[in-house]
PDB file of C-alpha atoms in Angstrom:
ATOM      1  CA  MET A   1      -0.095   0.006   0.040  1.00 49.00           C
ATOM      2  CA  PHE A   2       1.459   3.446  -1.051  1.00 51.00           C
ATOM      3  CA  LYS A   3       1.212   6.682   0.926  1.00 62.00           C
ATOM      4  CA  LYS A   4       1.411   9.864  -0.856  1.00 59.00           C
ATOM      5  CA  PHE A   5       3.306  13.017   0.383  1.00 61.00           C
ATOM      6  CA  ILE A   6       3.480  16.513  -0.920  1.00 64.00           C
ATOM      7  CA  ALA A   7       6.095  19.256  -0.140  1.00 58.00           C
ATOM      8  CA  VAL A   8       6.169  22.777  -1.575  1.00 54.00           C
ATOM      9  CA  CYS A   9       9.717  24.031  -2.291  1.00 48.00           C
ATOM     10  CA  VAL A  10      10.440  27.703  -2.763  1.00 46.00           C
ATOM     11  CA  LEU A  11      13.846  27.705  -4.602  1.00 44.00           C
ATOM     12  CA  LEU A  12      14.977  31.284  -4.847  1.00 39.00           C
ATOM     13  CA  MET A  13      18.645  30.625  -5.640  1.00 36.00           C
ATOM     14  CA  SER A  14      19.926  32.726  -2.679  1.00 33.00           C
ATOM     15  CA  MET A  15      20.491  30.263   0.140  1.00 32.00           C
ATOM     16  CA  PRO A  16      24.115  29.241   0.204  1.00 31.00           C
ATOM     17  CA  LEU A  17      24.908  25.604   0.851  1.00 28.00           C
ATOM     18  CA  ALA A  18      28.297  24.673   2.556  1.00 28.00           C
ATOM     19  CA  THR A  19      29.786  21.754   0.505  1.00 29.00           C
ATOM     20  CA  VAL A  20      32.587  19.439   1.098  1.00 31.00           C
ATOM     21  CA  SER A  21      34.373  17.895  -1.838  1.00 32.00           C
ATOM     22  CA  ALA A  22      35.305  14.324  -1.771  1.00 36.00           C
ATOM     23  CA  VAL A  23      38.823  13.957  -0.858  1.00 40.00           C
ATOM     24  CA  SER A  24      41.156  11.111  -1.699  1.00 44.00           C
ATOM     25  CA  LEU A  25      43.081  10.539   1.549  1.00 52.00           C
ATOM     26  CA  PRO A  26      46.205   8.523   2.296  1.00 57.00           C
ATOM     27  CA  ASP A  27      45.850   5.405   4.403  1.00 67.00           C
ATOM     28  CA  GLY A  28      47.388   6.929   7.474  1.00 83.00           C
ATOM     29  CA  LEU A  29      45.978   4.952  10.573  1.00 90.00           C
ATOM     30  CA  VAL A  30      43.944   1.886   9.696  1.00 92.00           C
ATOM     31  CA  LEU A  31      41.318   0.292  11.943  1.00 94.00           C
ATOM     32  CA  SER A  32      40.662  -3.466  11.544  1.00 93.00           C
ATOM     33  CA  SER A  33      38.737  -6.130  13.445  1.00 93.00           C
ATOM     34  CA  ASP A  34      40.496  -9.282  14.555  1.00 90.00           C
ATOM     35  CA  THR A  35      37.451 -11.244  13.171  1.00 88.00           C
ATOM     36  CA  HIS A  36      36.512  -9.327  10.073  1.00 86.00           C
ATOM     37  CA  GLY A  37      39.566  -7.456   9.018  1.00 82.00           C
ATOM     38  CA  GLU A  38      39.184  -4.045   7.454  1.00 81.00           C
ATOM     39  CA  MET A  39      35.478  -4.615   6.825  1.00 83.00           C
ATOM     40  CA  SER A  40      33.350  -1.696   7.786  1.00 87.00           C
ATOM     41  CA  VAL A  41      30.629  -3.779   9.520  1.00 90.00           C
ATOM     42  CA  VAL A  42      30.761  -6.639  12.173  1.00 94.00           C
ATOM     43  CA  LYS A  43      27.508  -8.476  12.672  1.00 93.00           C
ATOM     44  CA  VAL A  44      27.001 -10.776  15.743  1.00 95.00           C
ATOM     45  CA  ASP A  45      24.085 -12.768  17.118  1.00 96.00           C
ATOM     46  CA  VAL A  46      23.493 -11.920  20.786  1.00 97.00           C
ATOM     47  CA  VAL A  47      21.724 -12.895  23.952  1.00 96.00           C
ATOM     48  CA  PRO A  48      20.190 -10.343  26.341  1.00 96.00           C
ATOM     49  CA  GLY A  49      22.188  -9.889  29.432  1.00 96.00           C
ATOM     50  CA  LYS A  50      25.419 -11.363  28.084  1.00 97.00           C
ATOM     51  CA  GLU A  51      28.821  -9.566  27.468  1.00 97.00           C
ATOM     52  CA  TYR A  52      30.706  -9.649  24.345  1.00 97.00           C
ATOM     53  CA  LYS A  53      34.282  -8.672  23.489  1.00 96.00           C
ATOM     54  CA  PHE A  54      35.521  -7.087  20.217  1.00 96.00           C
ATOM     55  CA  ASN A  55      39.205  -6.863  19.468  1.00 96.00           C
ATOM     56  CA  PHE A  56      40.530  -4.258  17.195  1.00 96.00           C
ATOM     57  CA  THR A  57      44.051  -3.306  15.701  1.00 95.00           C
ATOM     58  CA  VAL A  58      45.120   0.063  14.854  1.00 95.00           C
ATOM     59  CA  GLU A  59      48.007   0.171  12.216  1.00 95.00           C
ATOM     60  CA  ASN A  60      50.142   3.095  11.655  1.00 94.00           C
ATOM     61  CA  ARG A  61      50.913   3.395   7.828  1.00 91.00           C
ATOM     62  CA  HIS A  62      51.990   7.014   8.250  1.00 90.00           C
ATOM     63  CA  ASP A  63      55.680   7.887   7.741  1.00 88.00           C
ATOM     64  CA  ARG A  64      55.793   9.183  11.269  1.00 90.00           C
ATOM     65  CA  ASP A  65      54.534   8.619  14.803  1.00 95.00           C
ATOM     66  CA  ALA A  66      50.871   9.311  15.270  1.00 93.00           C
ATOM     67  CA  GLU A  67      48.215  10.171  17.848  1.00 94.00           C
ATOM     68  CA  TYR A  68      44.665   9.177  17.538  1.00 94.00           C
ATOM     69  CA  LEU A  69      41.254   8.800  19.419  1.00 94.00           C
ATOM     70  CA  LEU A  70      39.347   5.575  19.509  1.00 95.00           C
ATOM     71  CA  TYR A  71      35.997   5.346  21.216  1.00 95.00           C
ATOM     72  CA  PRO A  72      32.495   3.815  20.921  1.00 95.00           C
ATOM     73  CA  SER A  73      29.593   5.772  19.544  1.00 94.00           C
ATOM     74  CA  ASP A  74      26.006   5.794  18.541  1.00 91.00           C
ATOM     75  CA  VAL A  75      25.708   5.786  14.776  1.00 87.00           C
ATOM     76  CA  ILE A  76      23.648   8.856  13.608  1.00 81.00           C
ATOM     77  CA  THR A  77      22.517   9.756  10.108  1.00 71.00           C
ATOM     78  CA  LYS A  78      23.210  13.221   9.114  1.00 65.00           C
ATOM     79  CA  ILE A  79      21.697  15.211   6.236  1.00 56.00           C
ATOM     80  CA  GLY A  80      22.896  13.855   2.938  1.00 54.00           C
ATOM     81  CA  GLY A  81      22.629  10.141   4.033  1.00 58.00           C
ATOM     82  CA  ASP A  82      26.132   9.797   5.463  1.00 68.00           C
ATOM     83  CA  TRP A  83      26.915   8.618   9.051  1.00 77.00           C
ATOM     84  CA  SER A  84      27.983  10.719  11.950  1.00 82.00           C
ATOM     85  CA  TYR A  85      29.202   9.856  15.416  1.00 87.00           C
ATOM     86  CA  ARG A  86      29.097  11.216  19.019  1.00 83.00           C
ATOM     87  CA  LYS A  87      32.327  13.147  19.947  1.00 79.00           C
ATOM     88  CA  SER A  88      32.282  11.690  23.439  1.00 82.00           C
ATOM     89  CA  PRO A  89      31.260   8.203  24.757  1.00 82.00           C
ATOM     90  CA  GLY A  90      29.455   9.997  27.492  1.00 83.00           C
ATOM     91  CA  ASN A  91      27.006  11.436  25.005  1.00 86.00           C
ATOM     92  CA  ASN A  92      25.809   8.023  23.774  1.00 87.00           C
ATOM     93  CA  VAL A  93      22.136   7.100  24.402  1.00 88.00           C
ATOM     94  CA  ASN A  94      21.454   4.169  22.033  1.00 89.00           C
ATOM     95  CA  ALA A  95      23.640   0.919  21.578  1.00 93.00           C
ATOM     96  CA  GLY A  96      26.706   3.057  21.931  1.00 93.00           C
ATOM     97  CA  SER A  97      25.990   3.360  25.618  1.00 94.00           C
ATOM     98  CA  TRP A  98      26.159  -0.434  26.000  1.00 96.00           C
ATOM     99  CA  TYR A  99      30.054  -0.406  26.066  1.00 96.00           C
ATOM    100  CA  GLN A 100      31.709  -1.166  29.378  1.00 94.00           C
ATOM    101  CA  ASP A 101      34.738   0.212  31.087  1.00 89.00           C
ATOM    102  CA  VAL A 102      35.435   3.004  28.492  1.00 88.00           C
ATOM    103  CA  LYS A 103      38.275   5.070  30.056  1.00 82.00           C
ATOM    104  CA  GLU A 104      41.137   6.042  27.901  1.00 79.00           C
ATOM    105  CA  THR A 105      40.157   7.421  24.455  1.00 88.00           C
ATOM    106  CA  SER A 106      43.557   9.012  23.484  1.00 92.00           C
ATOM    107  CA  PHE A 107      46.356   6.899  22.223  1.00 95.00           C
ATOM    108  CA  SER A 108      49.634   7.064  20.229  1.00 96.00           C
ATOM    109  CA  VAL A 109      51.295   4.623  17.972  1.00 96.00           C
ATOM    110  CA  LYS A 110      54.958   4.419  16.530  1.00 96.00           C
ATOM    111  CA  LYS A 111      55.699   4.524  12.848  1.00 94.00           C
ATOM    112  CA  GLY A 112      55.090   1.303  11.249  1.00 94.00           C
ATOM    113  CA  LYS A 113      53.677  -0.260  14.497  1.00 96.00           C
ATOM    114  CA  SER A 114      50.236  -1.451  15.622  1.00 96.00           C
ATOM    115  CA  VAL A 115      48.284  -1.287  18.884  1.00 96.00           C
ATOM    116  CA  LYS A 116      45.764  -3.720  19.986  1.00 96.00           C
ATOM    117  CA  HIS A 117      42.428  -2.611  21.645  1.00 96.00           C
ATOM    118  CA  THR A 118      39.556  -4.429  23.211  1.00 96.00           C
ATOM    119  CA  PHE A 119      35.910  -3.182  23.737  1.00 96.00           C
ATOM    120  CA  LYS A 120      33.267  -5.012  25.828  1.00 97.00           C
ATOM    121  CA  ILE A 121      29.506  -4.570  25.234  1.00 97.00           C
ATOM    122  CA  LYS A 122      27.048  -5.664  27.835  1.00 97.00           C
ATOM    123  CA  VAL A 123      23.668  -6.223  26.074  1.00 97.00           C
ATOM    124  CA  PRO A 124      20.680  -5.084  28.282  1.00 96.00           C
ATOM    125  CA  ASP A 125      18.482  -7.774  29.744  1.00 96.00           C
ATOM    126  CA  ASP A 126      15.188  -6.234  28.306  1.00 94.00           C
ATOM    127  CA  ILE A 127      15.920  -5.628  24.578  1.00 92.00           C
ATOM    128  CA  GLU A 128      13.304  -6.419  21.977  1.00 92.00           C
ATOM    129  CA  PRO A 129      14.093  -8.533  18.908  1.00 95.00           C
ATOM    130  CA  GLY A 130      15.902  -6.467  16.281  1.00 93.00           C
ATOM    131  CA  GLU A 131      19.119  -5.026  15.088  1.00 93.00           C
ATOM    132  CA  TYR A 132      21.163  -2.654  17.150  1.00 93.00           C
ATOM    133  CA  ILE A 133      23.937  -0.567  15.640  1.00 91.00           C
ATOM    134  CA  SER A 134      26.833   1.257  17.258  1.00 93.00           C
ATOM    135  CA  GLY A 135      30.315   2.174  15.994  1.00 94.00           C
ATOM    136  CA  VAL A 136      33.932   1.834  17.120  1.00 95.00           C
ATOM    137  CA  VAL A 137      35.450   5.146  15.834  1.00 94.00           C
ATOM    138  CA  LEU A 138      39.118   5.826  14.961  1.00 93.00           C
ATOM    139  CA  SER A 139      39.819   9.573  14.737  1.00 91.00           C
ATOM    140  CA  GLU A 140      42.888  11.389  13.703  1.00 89.00           C
ATOM    141  CA  THR A 141      43.895  14.869  12.564  1.00 84.00           C
ATOM    142  CA  ILE A 142      46.283  15.585   9.611  1.00 81.00           C
ATOM    143  CA  GLU A 143      47.791  18.984   9.035  1.00 77.00           C
ATOM    144  CA  LEU A 144      47.201  20.656   5.609  1.00 73.00           C
ATOM    145  CA  ASP A 145      50.855  20.738   4.789  1.00 71.00           C
ATOM    146  CA  GLU A 146      51.235  16.952   5.097  1.00 72.00           C
ATOM    147  CA  LEU A 147      48.083  16.362   3.047  1.00 65.00           C
ATOM    148  CA  GLN A 148      49.512  18.531   0.255  1.00 63.00           C
ATOM    149  CA  SER A 149      52.793  16.687   0.375  1.00 66.00           C
ATOM    150  CA  LEU A 150      50.813  13.457  -0.172  1.00 59.00           C
ATOM    151  CA  GLY A 151      49.124  14.723  -3.271  1.00 59.00           C
ATOM    152  CA  VAL A 152      45.806  16.197  -1.873  1.00 59.00           C
ATOM    153  CA  ASP A 153      44.695  19.219  -3.820  1.00 59.00           C
ATOM    154  CA  LYS A 154      44.392  22.101  -1.473  1.00 58.00           C
ATOM    155  CA  GLU A 155      41.157  23.323  -3.369  1.00 58.00           C
ATOM    156  CA  GLN A 156      39.572  20.092  -2.247  1.00 54.00           C
ATOM    157  CA  LEU A 157      39.815  21.155   1.367  1.00 56.00           C
ATOM    158  CA  ALA A 158      37.611  23.760   3.242  1.00 53.00           C
ATOM    159  CA  ALA A 159      38.779  27.231   2.805  1.00 52.00           C
ATOM    160  CA  GLY A 160      41.170  28.474   5.465  1.00 55.00           C
ATOM    161  CA  ALA A 161      41.525  25.001   6.904  1.00 60.00           C
ATOM    162  CA  LYS A 162      45.023  24.196   8.465  1.00 70.00           C
ATOM    163  CA  GLU A 163      44.100  20.615   9.357  1.00 70.00           C
ATOM    164  CA  ILE A 164      41.464  17.964   8.525  1.00 76.00           C
ATOM    165  CA  GLY A 165      39.805  15.443  10.967  1.00 79.00           C
ATOM    166  CA  ILE A 166      39.502  11.946   9.570  1.00 82.00           C
ATOM    167  CA  GLN A 167      37.223   9.288  11.049  1.00 86.00           C
ATOM    168  CA  ARG A 168      37.495   5.621  10.117  1.00 88.00           C
ATOM    169  CA  PRO A 169      34.622   3.720  11.841  1.00 92.00           C
ATOM    170  CA  ILE A 170      33.706   0.096  12.132  1.00 94.00           C
ATOM    171  CA  HIS A 171      29.946  -0.472  12.731  1.00 93.00           C
ATOM    172  CA  ILE A 172      29.042  -3.054  15.219  1.00 95.00           C
ATOM    173  CA  VAL A 173      25.611  -4.671  14.428  1.00 93.00           C
ATOM    174  CA  LEU A 174      24.121  -6.823  17.287  1.00 95.00           C
ATOM    175  CA  ASN A 175      21.187  -9.044  16.172  1.00 95.00           C
ATOM    176  CA  TYR A 176      18.661 -10.585  18.559  1.00 95.00           C
ATOM    177  CA  LYS A 177      15.905 -12.734  17.159  1.00 95.00           C
ATOM    178  CA  THR A 178      15.748 -10.815  14.016  1.00 93.00           C
ATOM    179  CA  GLU A 179      13.286 -13.218  12.472  1.00 93.00           C
ATOM    180  CA  GLU A 180      10.762 -11.771  14.980  1.00 94.00           C
ATOM    181  CA  ALA A 181      11.610  -8.085  14.313  1.00 93.00           C
ATOM    182  CA  ARG A 182       9.809  -5.749  11.800  1.00 92.00           C
ATOM    183  CA  SER A 183      10.844  -2.609  10.081  1.00 91.00           C
ATOM    184  CA  ASP A 184       8.608   0.489  10.268  1.00 92.00           C
ATOM    185  CA  ILE A 185       9.680   2.907   7.655  1.00 91.00           C
ATOM    186  CA  VAL A 186       7.970   6.392   7.660  1.00 90.00           C
ATOM    187  CA  SER A 187       8.515   9.386   5.599  1.00 89.00           C
ATOM    188  CA  SER A 188       9.979  12.342   7.658  1.00 84.00           C
ATOM    189  CA  GLY A 189       9.767  14.965   4.917  1.00 85.00           C
ATOM    190  CA  ALA A 190      11.794  16.497   2.088  1.00 84.00           C
ATOM    191  CA  VAL A 191      14.681  18.972   2.499  1.00 79.00           C
ATOM    192  CA  ALA A 192      15.696  21.348  -0.426  1.00 76.00           C
ATOM    193  CA  PHE A 193      19.366  22.663  -0.709  1.00 71.00           C
ATOM    194  CA  VAL A 194      20.469  25.467  -3.030  1.00 66.00           C
ATOM    195  CA  ASP A 195      24.002  26.449  -3.860  1.00 61.00           C
ATOM    196  CA  ASP A 196      24.357  29.854  -5.560  1.00 54.00           C
ATOM    197  CA  LYS A 197      27.960  29.387  -6.050  1.00 52.00           C
ATOM    198  CA  ASN A 198      27.359  27.762  -9.378  1.00 46.00           C
ATOM    199  CA  SER A 199      25.564  30.691 -10.722  1.00 44.00           C
ATOM    200  CA  GLY A 200      27.068  32.239 -13.895  1.00 41.00           C
ATOM    201  CA  ARG A 201      27.445  28.969 -15.638  1.00 41.00           C
ATOM    202  CA  PRO A 202      26.451  28.956 -19.368  1.00 40.00           C
ATOM    203  CA  PHE A 203      22.676  28.510 -18.546  1.00 36.00           C
ATOM    204  CA  SER A 204      21.094  31.794 -19.390  1.00 38.00           C
ATOM    205  CA  ASP A 205      17.763  30.987 -17.747  1.00 45.00           C
ATOM    206  CA  LYS A 206      18.901  28.699 -14.965  1.00 46.00           C
ATOM    207  CA  THR A 207      20.994  29.615 -11.894  1.00 51.00           C
ATOM    208  CA  GLY A 208      22.152  27.776  -8.901  1.00 56.00           C
ATOM    209  CA  LEU A 209      22.817  24.133  -8.215  1.00 62.00           C
ATOM    210  CA  TYR A 210      20.016  22.338  -6.296  1.00 75.00           C
ATOM    211  CA  THR A 211      19.257  19.038  -4.662  1.00 79.00           C
ATOM    212  CA  ILE A 212      16.284  17.635  -2.774  1.00 83.00           C
ATOM    213  CA  ASP A 213      16.577  14.919  -0.086  1.00 85.00           C
ATOM    214  CA  LEU A 214      13.668  12.509   0.804  1.00 88.00           C
ATOM    215  CA  GLU A 215      14.085  11.476   4.318  1.00 88.00           C
ATOM    216  CA  PHE A 216      12.707   8.081   5.682  1.00 89.00           C
ATOM    217  CA  GLU A 217      13.060   7.137   9.387  1.00 88.00           C
ATOM    218  CA  ASN A 218      13.025   3.527  10.437  1.00 88.00           C
ATOM    219  CA  LYS A 219      10.989   3.461  13.681  1.00 89.00           C
ATOM    220  CA  GLY A 220      10.960  -0.386  13.945  1.00 90.00           C
ATOM    221  CA  GLN A 221      13.569  -2.892  15.159  1.00 89.00           C
ATOM    222  CA  MET A 222      14.841  -4.327  11.914  1.00 90.00           C
ATOM    223  CA  ARG A 223      16.495  -2.870   8.833  1.00 87.00           C
ATOM    224  CA  GLY A 224      14.054  -2.292   5.907  1.00 89.00           C
ATOM    225  CA  ARG A 225      13.647  -0.667   2.471  1.00 88.00           C
ATOM    226  CA  THR A 226      11.080   1.496   0.753  1.00 90.00           C
ATOM    227  CA  SER A 227      10.358   2.621  -2.767  1.00 92.00           C
ATOM    228  CA  GLY A 228       7.904   4.588  -4.698  1.00 92.00           C
ATOM    229  CA  GLU A 229       7.682   7.521  -7.299  1.00 93.00           C
ATOM    230  CA  TYR A 230       8.301  11.213  -7.095  1.00 91.00           C
ATOM    231  CA  LYS A 231       7.291  14.148  -9.439  1.00 91.00           C
ATOM    232  CA  LEU A 232       8.580  17.750  -9.194  1.00 87.00           C
ATOM    233  CA  THR A 233       6.354  20.410 -10.651  1.00 88.00           C
ATOM    234  CA  ASN A 234       6.925  24.078 -11.287  1.00 85.00           C
ATOM    235  CA  GLU A 235       3.791  25.624  -9.762  1.00 87.00           C
ATOM    236  CA  ASP A 236       4.292  28.915 -11.577  1.00 87.00           C
ATOM    237  CA  THR A 237       4.177  27.195 -15.027  1.00 91.00           C
ATOM    238  CA  SER A 238       2.640  23.740 -14.242  1.00 92.00           C
ATOM    239  CA  GLU A 239       5.566  22.221 -15.957  1.00 90.00           C
ATOM    240  CA  VAL A 240       6.598  18.818 -14.693  1.00 90.00           C
ATOM    241  CA  ILE A 241      10.426  18.922 -14.246  1.00 86.00           C
ATOM    242  CA  VAL A 242      10.911  15.247 -13.564  1.00 87.00           C
ATOM    243  CA  GLU A 243       8.857  12.277 -12.665  1.00 92.00           C
ATOM    244  CA  SER A 244      10.589   9.025 -11.835  1.00 92.00           C
ATOM    245  CA  PRO A 245      10.478   5.902  -9.624  1.00 93.00           C
ATOM    246  CA  TYR A 246      12.978   5.434  -6.698  1.00 91.00           C
ATOM    247  CA  SER A 247      14.220   2.657  -4.493  1.00 90.00           C
ATOM    248  CA  MET A 248      15.942   2.955  -1.156  1.00 86.00           C
ATOM    249  CA  LEU A 249      18.782   0.662   0.048  1.00 80.00           C
ATOM    250  CA  ASP A 250      18.565  -0.831   3.648  1.00 83.00           C
ATOM    251  CA  ILE A 251      17.694   1.503   6.488  1.00 85.00           C
ATOM    252  CA  TYR A 252      18.813   0.369   9.874  1.00 84.00           C
ATOM    253  CA  ALA A 253      16.533   0.509  12.873  1.00 84.00           C
ATOM    254  CA  ASP A 254      16.489   3.743  14.623  1.00 79.00           C
ATOM    255  CA  THR A 255      18.240   5.617  11.812  1.00 81.00           C
ATOM    256  CA  THR A 256      17.240   7.710   8.911  1.00 82.00           C
ATOM    257  CA  GLY A 257      17.786   6.997   5.301  1.00 84.00           C
ATOM    258  CA  ILE A 258      18.187   9.733   2.585  1.00 86.00           C
ATOM    259  CA  TYR A 259      17.212   9.505  -1.122  1.00 87.00           C
ATOM    260  CA  ARG A 260      18.819  12.398  -3.002  1.00 84.00           C
ATOM    261  CA  ILE A 261      17.129  13.793  -6.090  1.00 84.00           C
ATOM    262  CA  VAL A 262      19.219  15.870  -8.465  1.00 81.00           C
ATOM    263  CA  PRO A 263      17.068  16.358 -11.631  1.00 71.00           C
ATOM    264  CA  ASN A 264      17.862  18.369 -14.566  1.00 67.00           C
ATOM    265  CA  GLY A 265      21.500  18.286 -13.838  1.00 68.00           C
ATOM    266  CA  GLY A 266      20.930  20.273 -10.707  1.00 66.00           C
ATOM    267  CA  TYR A 267      20.057  23.495 -12.406  1.00 71.00           C
ATOM    268  CA  LEU A 268      16.620  25.023 -11.997  1.00 72.00           C
ATOM    269  CA  ARG A 269      14.878  28.371 -12.612  1.00 71.00           C
ATOM    270  CA  ALA A 270      14.103  30.372  -9.481  1.00 72.00           C
ATOM    271  CA  GLY A 271      10.443  29.958  -8.520  1.00 76.00           C
ATOM    272  CA  ASN A 272       7.854  27.844  -6.561  1.00 82.00           C
ATOM    273  CA  TYR A 273       7.888  24.128  -6.859  1.00 82.00           C
ATOM    274  CA  LYS A 274       5.804  21.241  -5.608  1.00 86.00           C
ATOM    275  CA  LEU A 275       7.362  17.875  -4.849  1.00 88.00           C
ATOM    276  CA  GLU A 276       4.978  14.832  -4.546  1.00 90.00           C
ATOM    277  CA  TRP A 277       6.073  11.395  -3.691  1.00 91.00           C
ATOM    278  CA  THR A 278       4.785   7.982  -2.704  1.00 90.00           C
ATOM    279  CA  ALA A 279       6.304   5.424  -0.442  1.00 88.00           C
ATOM    280  CA  ASP A 280       5.259   1.783   0.181  1.00 84.00           C
TER     281      ASP A 280
END
């Protein structure tokens, strides 16, 4: 059964959008799991009330000694569909708060060496069937001069930045009776972004670069998917800009999935627009 949603977007091409370009970074410090290597996800079947240990290795591939942070965190979806993480273990409220005896988070490692770390998770006695996701996050800071010496283009980095923070997480997914769990995907709205920095391109009647994000929240206990159709209409001219089906990838429980729409190459006339979409 499909549900239909409508959002009215006023795109005036005057709201700046802070964008971060994709940067190809050196290996630097590498986080790996003793059981899953450098895979980004570790999945484990668990029992309520039991404690589980996870062993990790931090390898220093820099040509120097290095300092880093390593800590457990809730996994949070940020605008754009990427993941973000708590800056302090003390701020965790979801599965990130299940880690035990987290004391030191700052460490150092010699050039060419590795350091072993162990994290313990105590599963609550009263959890419901489902998937529970947290992250073990490796965080380091690299100065701009070093990045440039490694071939990273200065123009790819934020203006005025002297250093860049890099996070290399591994997600820990704890599964409990997942066959009994259900997903509950609901639409939480649409967000329009406009970047006027791209004005002046050879489009005489179009200015600005825009994207629209459809947001879907999973309120259930199990990952799930959704799909449907969307249509963007210019309300001033009744012109249908784009009409297309879409399909989401898995959305973990208690997280938000983002479907990004960039129709017409991202360029659009200023005006009033209506976005309609359905979701199963």
